[in-house]
Coordinates of C-alpha atoms in Angstrom, one line a residue:
X1 CA 15.2 333.7 87.1
X2 CA 12.7 337.4 87.2
X3 CA 9.5 337.5 87.1
X4 CA 7.3 336.5 84.4
X5 CA 4.8 338.6 83.4
X6 CA 0.9 337.7 83.6
X7 CA -2.2 338.3 81.6
X8 CA -5.7 337.9 81.3
X9 CA -6.8 335.4 78.4
X10 CA -10.5 335.0 79.2
X11 CA -13.5 335.5 81.1
X12 CA -16.4 333.7 82.5
X13 CA -19.3 335.4 84.4
X14 CA -22.8 334.2 86.0
X15 CA -24.2 337.2 87.8
X16 CA -28.1 338.5 88.5
X17 CA -27.9 340.9 85.9
X18 CA -25.6 338.7 83.1
X19 CA -24.4 335.5 82.5
X20 CA -22.1 336.1 79.7
X21 CA -19.5 338.8 78.6
X22 CA -21.7 340.5 76.3
X23 CA -24.8 341.1 78.4
X24 CA -23.5 341.3 81.5
X25 CA -22.1 345.0 80.1
X26 CA -25.1 345.5 78.5
X27 CA -26.7 346.0 82.3
X28 CA -24.2 347.5 83.7
X29 CA -24.3 350.6 80.8
X30 CA -28.1 350.6 81.7
X31 CA -28.1 350.3 85.0
X32 CA -30.6 347.5 84.8
X33 CA -30.8 345.9 88.4
X34 CA -30.8 342.0 89.3
X35 CA -32.3 343.0 93.1
X36 CA -35.7 341.8 92.8
X37 CA -38.0 339.2 94.9
X38 CA -36.6 336.2 95.1
X39 CA -38.3 333.0 93.3
X40 CA -35.5 330.1 94.6
X41 CA -36.2 330.6 98.4
X42 CA -39.6 328.6 99.3
X43 CA -41.3 330.2 102.8
X44 CA -43.9 331.0 103.8
X45 CA -44.0 334.7 104.9
X46 CA -46.4 337.0 103.8
X47 CA -43.4 338.9 102.1
X48 CA -41.1 336.9 99.8
X49 CA -37.2 337.9 100.5
X50 CA -35.8 340.1 98.8
X51 CA -32.3 339.6 96.8
X52 CA -30.6 338.4 93.4
X53 CA -30.1 335.1 91.7
X54 CA -28.4 334.1 88.6
X55 CA -30.9 333.9 85.7
X56 CA -30.5 331.0 83.8
X57 CA -28.7 329.0 84.6
X58 CA -29.0 325.4 83.5
X59 CA -25.2 323.8 84.7
X60 CA -26.4 320.4 83.0
X61 CA -25.1 322.4 79.6
X62 CA -21.7 322.6 80.9
X63 CA -20.6 319.9 83.2
X64 CA -20.2 316.4 81.8
X65 CA -20.0 314.3 82.5
X66 CA -23.9 315.4 83.8
X67 CA -24.1 312.9 86.7
X68 CA -21.7 315.0 88.5
X69 CA -24.0 317.7 89.8
X70 CA -25.1 315.4 91.9
X71 CA -22.5 316.1 94.5
X72 CA -22.0 319.7 93.5
X73 CA -24.5 322.3 95.5
X74 CA -24.8 325.6 93.8
X75 CA -21.9 327.3 94.8
X76 CA -19.8 324.6 93.3
X77 CA -22.0 324.9 90.2
X78 CA -21.7 328.3 89.4
X79 CA -17.9 328.3 90.1
X80 CA -17.3 325.0 88.1
X81 CA -19.5 326.5 84.9
X82 CA -17.9 330.0 85.3
X83 CA -14.6 328.7 84.3
X84 CA -16.0 326.2 81.3
X85 CA -16.7 329.5 80.3
X86 CA -14.2 331.1 80.9
X87 CA -11.4 328.3 79.4
X88 CA -14.0 329.1 76.5
X89 CA -13.7 332.4 76.1
X90 CA -9.6 332.0 76.4
X91 CA -9.9 329.9 73.4
X92 CA -7.8 327.7 75.5
X93 CA -8.1 323.7 74.0
X94 CA -8.3 321.5 77.2
X95 CA -8.3 317.7 75.4
X96 CA -7.4 315.3 72.4
X97 CA -4.3 315.8 71.1
X98 CA -4.7 320.0 70.1
X99 CA -4.5 320.5 74.0
X100 CA -2.9 324.5 74.4
X101 CA -1.5 323.8 78.1
X102 CA 0.2 320.4 79.6
X103 CA -1.4 319.4 83.0
X104 CA 0.6 319.2 85.4
X105 CA 0.8 323.2 84.0
X106 CA -2.0 324.4 84.6
X107 CA -3.9 324.7 88.7
X108 CA -6.6 326.0 89.7
X109 CA -6.8 328.7 93.3
X110 CA -10.8 329.7 93.8
X111 CA -12.4 331.6 96.1
X112 CA -15.4 330.4 98.2
X113 CA -16.8 330.6 101.2
X114 CA -19.6 329.4 104.0
X115 CA -21.6 327.0 102.1
X116 CA -25.1 327.0 102.8
X117 CA -26.8 323.4 102.6
X118 CA -30.0 322.5 100.9
X119 CA -32.5 321.9 103.3
X120 CA -33.7 318.8 101.2
X121 CA -31.3 316.7 100.8
X122 CA -30.9 315.9 105.3
X123 CA -34.9 316.2 105.7
X124 CA -35.7 312.6 106.3
X125 CA -32.4 312.4 108.1
X126 CA -34.3 314.9 110.6
X127 CA -38.1 313.4 110.7
X128 CA -36.5 310.6 111.9
X129 CA -35.3 312.0 115.0
X130 CA -38.5 314.4 115.8
X131 CA -40.6 312.4 117.8
X132 CA -44.8 313.8 117.7
X133 CA -44.5 316.7 119.8
X134 CA -42.3 318.1 117.7
X135 CA -39.0 317.3 120.2
X136 CA -35.7 316.3 118.7
X137 CA -34.2 313.3 119.7
X138 CA -30.4 313.2 119.4
X139 CA -29.7 309.3 120.5
X140 CA -31.5 309.0 117.4
X141 CA -29.0 310.8 114.7
X142 CA -26.5 307.6 114.6
X143 CA -28.4 305.1 114.6
X144 CA -31.6 306.2 112.7
X145 CA -30.9 308.9 110.8
X146 CA -28.2 308.1 108.6
X147 CA -29.6 305.8 106.5
X148 CA -31.0 308.7 104.8
X149 CA -27.7 310.3 104.8
X150 CA -26.7 310.3 100.9
X151 CA -23.4 308.9 101.4
X152 CA -21.5 311.5 100.0
X153 CA -23.3 314.7 101.1
X154 CA -20.6 316.6 102.9
X155 CA -18.8 316.5 99.5
X156 CA -21.3 319.3 98.2
X157 CA -20.8 321.7 100.6
X158 CA -16.9 321.6 101.1
X159 CA -15.8 325.9 100.0
X160 CA -12.2 323.5 98.5
X161 CA -14.7 321.5 96.4
X162 CA -14.7 324.3 93.6
X163 CA -11.2 324.4 93.2
X164 CA -11.3 320.4 93.1
X165 CA -14.2 320.1 90.6
X166 CA -12.3 322.5 88.9
X167 CA -9.8 320.3 88.5
X168 CA -11.2 317.4 87.2
X169 CA -13.3 319.2 84.8
X170 CA -10.4 320.4 83.0
X171 CA -7.8 317.7 84.1
X172 CA -6.1 320.1 85.8
X173 CA -3.3 318.4 87.9
X174 CA -1.4 322.0 88.8
X175 CA -1.7 323.6 92.1
X176 CA -4.6 323.4 93.2
X177 CA -6.3 326.0 96.2
X178 CA -9.3 327.5 97.7
X179 CA -9.2 330.9 99.6
X180 CA -12.0 331.5 102.2
X181 CA -12.4 335.2 103.1
X182 CA -15.5 335.8 102.2
X183 CA -15.6 339.5 99.9
X184 CA -11.9 339.1 99.8
X185 CA -11.6 335.7 98.7
X186 CA -12.2 336.0 94.7
X187 CA -9.5 338.7 94.7
X188 CA -7.1 336.9 96.9
X189 CA -7.2 333.8 94.5
X190 CA -7.1 335.7 91.7
X191 CA -3.2 337.6 93.3
X192 CA -2.2 334.0 94.3
X193 CA -3.0 332.3 91.1
X194 CA -0.7 335.0 89.6
X195 CA 2.1 334.3 92.0
X196 CA 2.2 330.3 90.8
X197 CA 2.8 331.7 87.2
X198 CA 4.8 334.2 88.5
X199 CA 7.3 332.3 90.7
X200 CA 6.9 329.7 87.5
X201 CA 4.9 326.8 88.8
X202 CA 2.0 327.0 86.0
X203 CA 1.6 329.0 83.1
X204 CA -2.3 328.8 82.8
X205 CA -4.2 329.8 86.2
X206 CA -7.7 329.6 86.4
X207 CA -8.9 332.0 89.3
X208 CA -12.1 333.1 90.7
X209 CA -14.8 332.5 93.0
X210 CA -18.8 331.8 93.5
X211 CA -20.9 332.5 96.5
X212 CA -24.3 331.9 97.3
X213 CA -25.8 333.8 99.7
X214 CA -28.9 333.4 99.6
X215 CA -29.5 329.9 100.2
X216 CA -32.1 330.2 103.3
X217 CA -29.3 328.6 105.9
X218 CA -27.1 331.6 105.1
X219 CA -30.0 333.9 104.6
X220 CA -31.6 332.6 107.9
X221 CA -28.3 334.7 109.5
X222 CA -29.6 338.2 108.3
X223 CA -28.9 339.6 111.1
X224 CA -25.0 339.3 110.6
X225 CA -24.9 341.4 106.8
X226 CA -27.0 344.3 108.3
X227 CA -29.4 343.6 106.1
X228 CA -31.7 346.4 103.9
X229 CA -35.1 346.9 105.4
X230 CA -37.9 345.2 102.6
X231 CA -39.3 346.8 100.2
X232 CA -42.3 347.1 97.9
X233 CA -39.3 348.4 95.2
X234 CA -36.8 346.0 95.8
X235 CA -34.6 347.1 93.8
X236 CA -33.8 350.7 95.4
X237 CA -31.4 348.8 96.9
X238 CA -28.4 348.4 98.1
X239 CA -27.2 352.7 97.8
X240 CA -23.5 352.5 97.6
X241 CA -22.0 355.2 98.8
X242 CA -25.6 357.4 98.9
X243 CA -26.7 359.3 101.2
X244 CA -30.1 357.8 101.5
X245 CA -28.0 353.6 102.2
X246 CA -29.5 351.5 104.4
X247 CA -28.4 348.4 104.3
X248 CA -27.3 345.0 101.9
X249 CA -28.7 342.8 99.9
X250 CA -27.3 339.4 99.2
X251 CA -26.6 337.9 96.2
X252 CA -25.4 335.1 93.9
X253 CA -22.9 334.5 91.7
X254 CA -18.9 333.1 89.9
X255 CA -17.2 334.5 87.9
X256 CA -13.9 333.5 86.4
X257 CA -10.3 334.6 84.8
X258 CA -8.2 332.7 83.2
X259 CA -4.6 334.0 84.0
X260 CA -1.5 333.0 81.7
X261 CA 2.3 333.5 81.8
X262 CA 2.3 336.6 79.1
X263 CA 5.2 335.0 77.2
X264 CA 3.2 331.6 76.6
X265 CA -0.1 332.9 76.0
X266 CA 1.6 334.3 72.6
X267 CA 3.2 331.6 71.7
X268 CA -0.2 330.1 71.8
X269 CA -1.6 332.8 70.1
X270 CA -4.1 334.2 72.8
X271 CA -5.2 337.9 72.1
X272 CA -5.2 338.9 75.6
X273 CA -7.9 341.7 77.0
X274 CA -5.9 343.2 80.5
X275 CA -1.8 343.2 82.3
X276 CA -2.1 342.2 85.9
X277 CA 0.4 345.5 86.6
X278 CA 0.8 345.2 90.1
X279 CA -1.5 343.5 93.9
X280 CA -0.8 344.0 97.3
X281 CA -2.5 343.6 100.6
X282 CA -2.4 344.4 104.0
X283 CA -3.5 342.9 107.4
X284 CA -5.0 345.4 110.1
X285 CA -6.1 342.8 113.1
X286 CA -9.5 343.8 114.8
X287 CA -11.4 341.4 117.7
X288 CA -14.8 343.4 115.6
X289 CA -15.5 342.3 112.1
X290 CA -15.1 345.3 109.3
X291 CA -13.1 347.2 107.5
X292 CA -9.7 348.9 108.2
X293 CA -9.6 352.1 106.7
X294 CA -5.2 351.5 107.7
X295 CA -5.2 348.3 105.8
X296 CA -7.2 349.6 102.9
X297 CA -4.4 352.5 102.8
X298 CA -1.9 350.6 103.2
X299 CA -2.9 348.0 100.2
X300 CA -4.0 351.3 96.9
X301 CA -0.3 352.1 98.6
X302 CA 2.2 349.4 98.2
X303 CA -0.1 348.4 95.0
X304 CA 0.0 351.6 93.2
X305 CA 4.0 351.7 94.2
X306 CA 4.6 348.4 92.5
X307 CA 2.2 349.6 89.6
X308 CA 4.8 352.5 89.0
X309 CA 2.2 354.4 88.8
X310 CA 0.0 357.7 90.0
X311 CA -2.8 358.7 91.8
X312 CA -3.9 360.4 87.9
X313 CA -2.7 357.3 85.7
X314 CA -5.9 355.8 87.1
X315 CA -9.1 355.2 85.3
X316 CA -11.0 354.6 87.7
X317 CA -11.5 352.9 90.9
X318 CA -13.9 349.8 91.2
X319 CA -14.9 349.6 94.5
X320 CA -16.0 347.1 97.5
X321 CA -19.2 349.9 98.8
X322 CA -22.1 347.7 99.2
X323 CA -25.2 350.7 101.0
X324 CA -24.0 350.8 104.5
X325 CA -21.9 353.1 106.7
X326 CA -18.5 350.9 106.3
X327 CA -19.0 352.6 102.8
X328 CA -17.4 355.7 104.6
X329 CA -14.3 354.0 105.9
X330 CA -13.8 352.3 101.9
X331 CA -14.1 356.4 101.1
X332 CA -12.5 357.7 103.4
X333 CA -9.9 355.7 102.1
X334 CA -9.0 356.2 98.7
X335 CA -9.5 359.9 99.9
X336 CA -7.0 360.2 101.4
X337 CA -4.2 358.1 98.5
X338 CA -5.6 358.8 95.9
X339 CA -7.6 361.3 95.8
X340 CA -10.5 362.3 92.6
X341 CA -9.9 359.5 90.8
X342 CA -13.4 358.6 89.8
X343 CA -14.5 356.0 91.9
X344 CA -17.2 353.0 90.7
X345 CA -18.9 349.7 92.0
X346 CA -20.9 347.5 90.4
X347 CA -22.9 346.8 93.8
X348 CA -25.5 348.3 93.1
X349 CA -27.1 346.7 90.6
X350 CA -26.8 343.4 92.8
X351 CA -25.7 344.0 96.2
X352 CA -23.7 341.4 98.0
X353 CA -22.5 338.0 95.8
X354 CA -20.2 337.0 98.8
X355 CA -16.7 335.2 97.7
X356 CA -18.0 335.5 94.6
X357 CA -18.5 339.7 94.8
X358 CA -13.9 340.7 94.0
X359 CA -14.4 338.7 91.2
X360 CA -17.9 339.6 89.3
X361 CA -17.2 343.1 89.7
X362 CA -13.5 342.2 88.3
X363 CA -15.4 341.7 85.5
X364 CA -17.0 345.0 85.1
X365 CA -13.4 346.5 85.1
X366 CA -12.3 344.5 82.6
X367 CA -14.7 345.2 79.7
X368 CA -14.4 348.6 80.5
X369 CA -11.3 348.6 79.8
X370 CA -12.3 346.5 76.4
X371 CA -14.6 349.6 75.9
X372 CA -13.5 352.2 76.7
X373 CA -16.2 353.6 79.5
X374 CA -17.0 353.5 83.4
X375 CA -20.4 352.6 84.1
X376 CA -22.2 354.6 86.4
X377 CA -22.9 353.4 90.3
X378 CA -26.7 352.5 90.2
X379 CA -28.0 353.5 93.1
X380 CA -25.6 356.0 94.4
X381 CA -27.8 359.7 93.4
X382 CA -26.4 361.4 96.5
X383 CA -23.5 360.8 97.8
X384 CA -23.1 360.5 101.4
X385 CA -20.4 363.8 102.8
X386 CA -18.5 361.2 105.1
X387 CA -17.8 359.5 101.9
X388 CA -15.5 362.3 99.5
X389 CA -15.0 360.5 96.4
X390 CA -16.0 361.1 93.0
X391 CA -18.3 358.3 92.4
X392 CA -19.4 358.6 88.8
X393 CA -23.0 358.8 88.8
X394 CA -26.1 358.7 86.5
X395 CA -24.4 358.5 82.9
X396 CA -21.4 356.3 82.1
X397 CA -18.4 357.8 82.0
X398 CA -15.1 357.8 79.2
X399 CA -12.0 355.9 80.6
X400 CA -9.4 358.0 79.1
X401 CA -7.1 356.4 81.2
X402 CA -5.4 352.6 80.2
X403 CA -4.8 351.5 84.1
X404 CA -7.4 351.2 87.0
X405 CA -7.3 349.3 90.3
X406 CA -10.0 347.0 92.2
X407 CA -10.1 346.6 95.7
X408 CA -11.3 344.5 98.0
X409 CA -11.6 343.8 101.6
X410 CA -12.0 340.8 104.3
X411 CA -14.6 341.4 107.8
X412 CA -11.5 340.4 109.3
X413 CA -9.7 343.6 108.7
X414 CA -7.6 342.3 105.3
X415 CA -8.3 345.2 102.3
X416 CA -6.6 344.4 98.5
X417 CA -5.6 346.0 96.0
X418 CA -5.2 344.9 91.9
X419 CA -4.3 347.1 89.0
X420 CA -4.8 346.2 85.6
X421 CA -3.9 347.3 82.2
X422 CA -5.7 347.5 79.5
X423 CA -3.0 344.5 77.1

């Protein structure tokens, strides 16, 4: 049996710079920043924390029945709503007699990682165990505190619950899985969704990722993320590939893609946005967190080989740079394998979105193929000499080629490369 071709027929995005494909694209082209002082984080600090949050997000407008929201954390809500929007964007009918796809032939693979606890949910339980002098008495937890914990509270924080809720909402009874590789999660999910369709196990797969790095319990671990220093002009960070890059800005976001077997999509009258030309992943084992140049180079080479393309065939490379020292590792891998190919990253607009990063960034490239433009890389003013790549800066650049490559990396030495082609 020959491998089936996979196409993208719909997308949904919830980002700090736009919650529809149209507003997201407009913000990219205009160079708008989604980084600001966080309004969703309550703090007694004199200086409000910096990050990027999704504006005007109203899950009640999408989730049915609405009571399901009470067992969804913010991460789950973002993933589910972006998936519902993506299905609408693909004109995928999932109810009634005119349903577009058999429930057994549609599944979901979604990227999600550590979900931060909502402190308010366990506040009363912890109070039961704290003495008047501020000591925490552990022996009271089981006997006294648990009566103040919602019985289903754990279901709000399991990473696999994003894909689970998507399956429930769409009556998707096909393959269902979760990838947990931090920033590499959503591209890994995308690739697994392609494999499932290619081998004939489904006709439609809902794939993507959701991340929330501004939850207070995650934000408290800021030292683990090499955060940019506090600034009165937060929009000046992060600075991907820039000589004066200072560190990461954290944020939240989600994006979803509807993947379909090409013949299935055409038969139901869908209008594909892009074709999946190839994908690859590579691992360079490491005892420390970070990108590994060998893994990045191998993933790029293998994806290009499988696509039967040359570096000159790529309209742009959508990088994963976050304005940290590791930018030079990714840049040098790109330079070694793709030479002078144009390089762009959307991270300067909103920073590190965790497990939602790769998917939200990939939406930018799908839209770029549609509009024939590569957005400029925000906050990259002076390309660092140790980042020897052709960064698109200043103003958008005409996208003259039909193919692009998207890169993502996990902190465990694993890299992902995806090649898309305009349909």
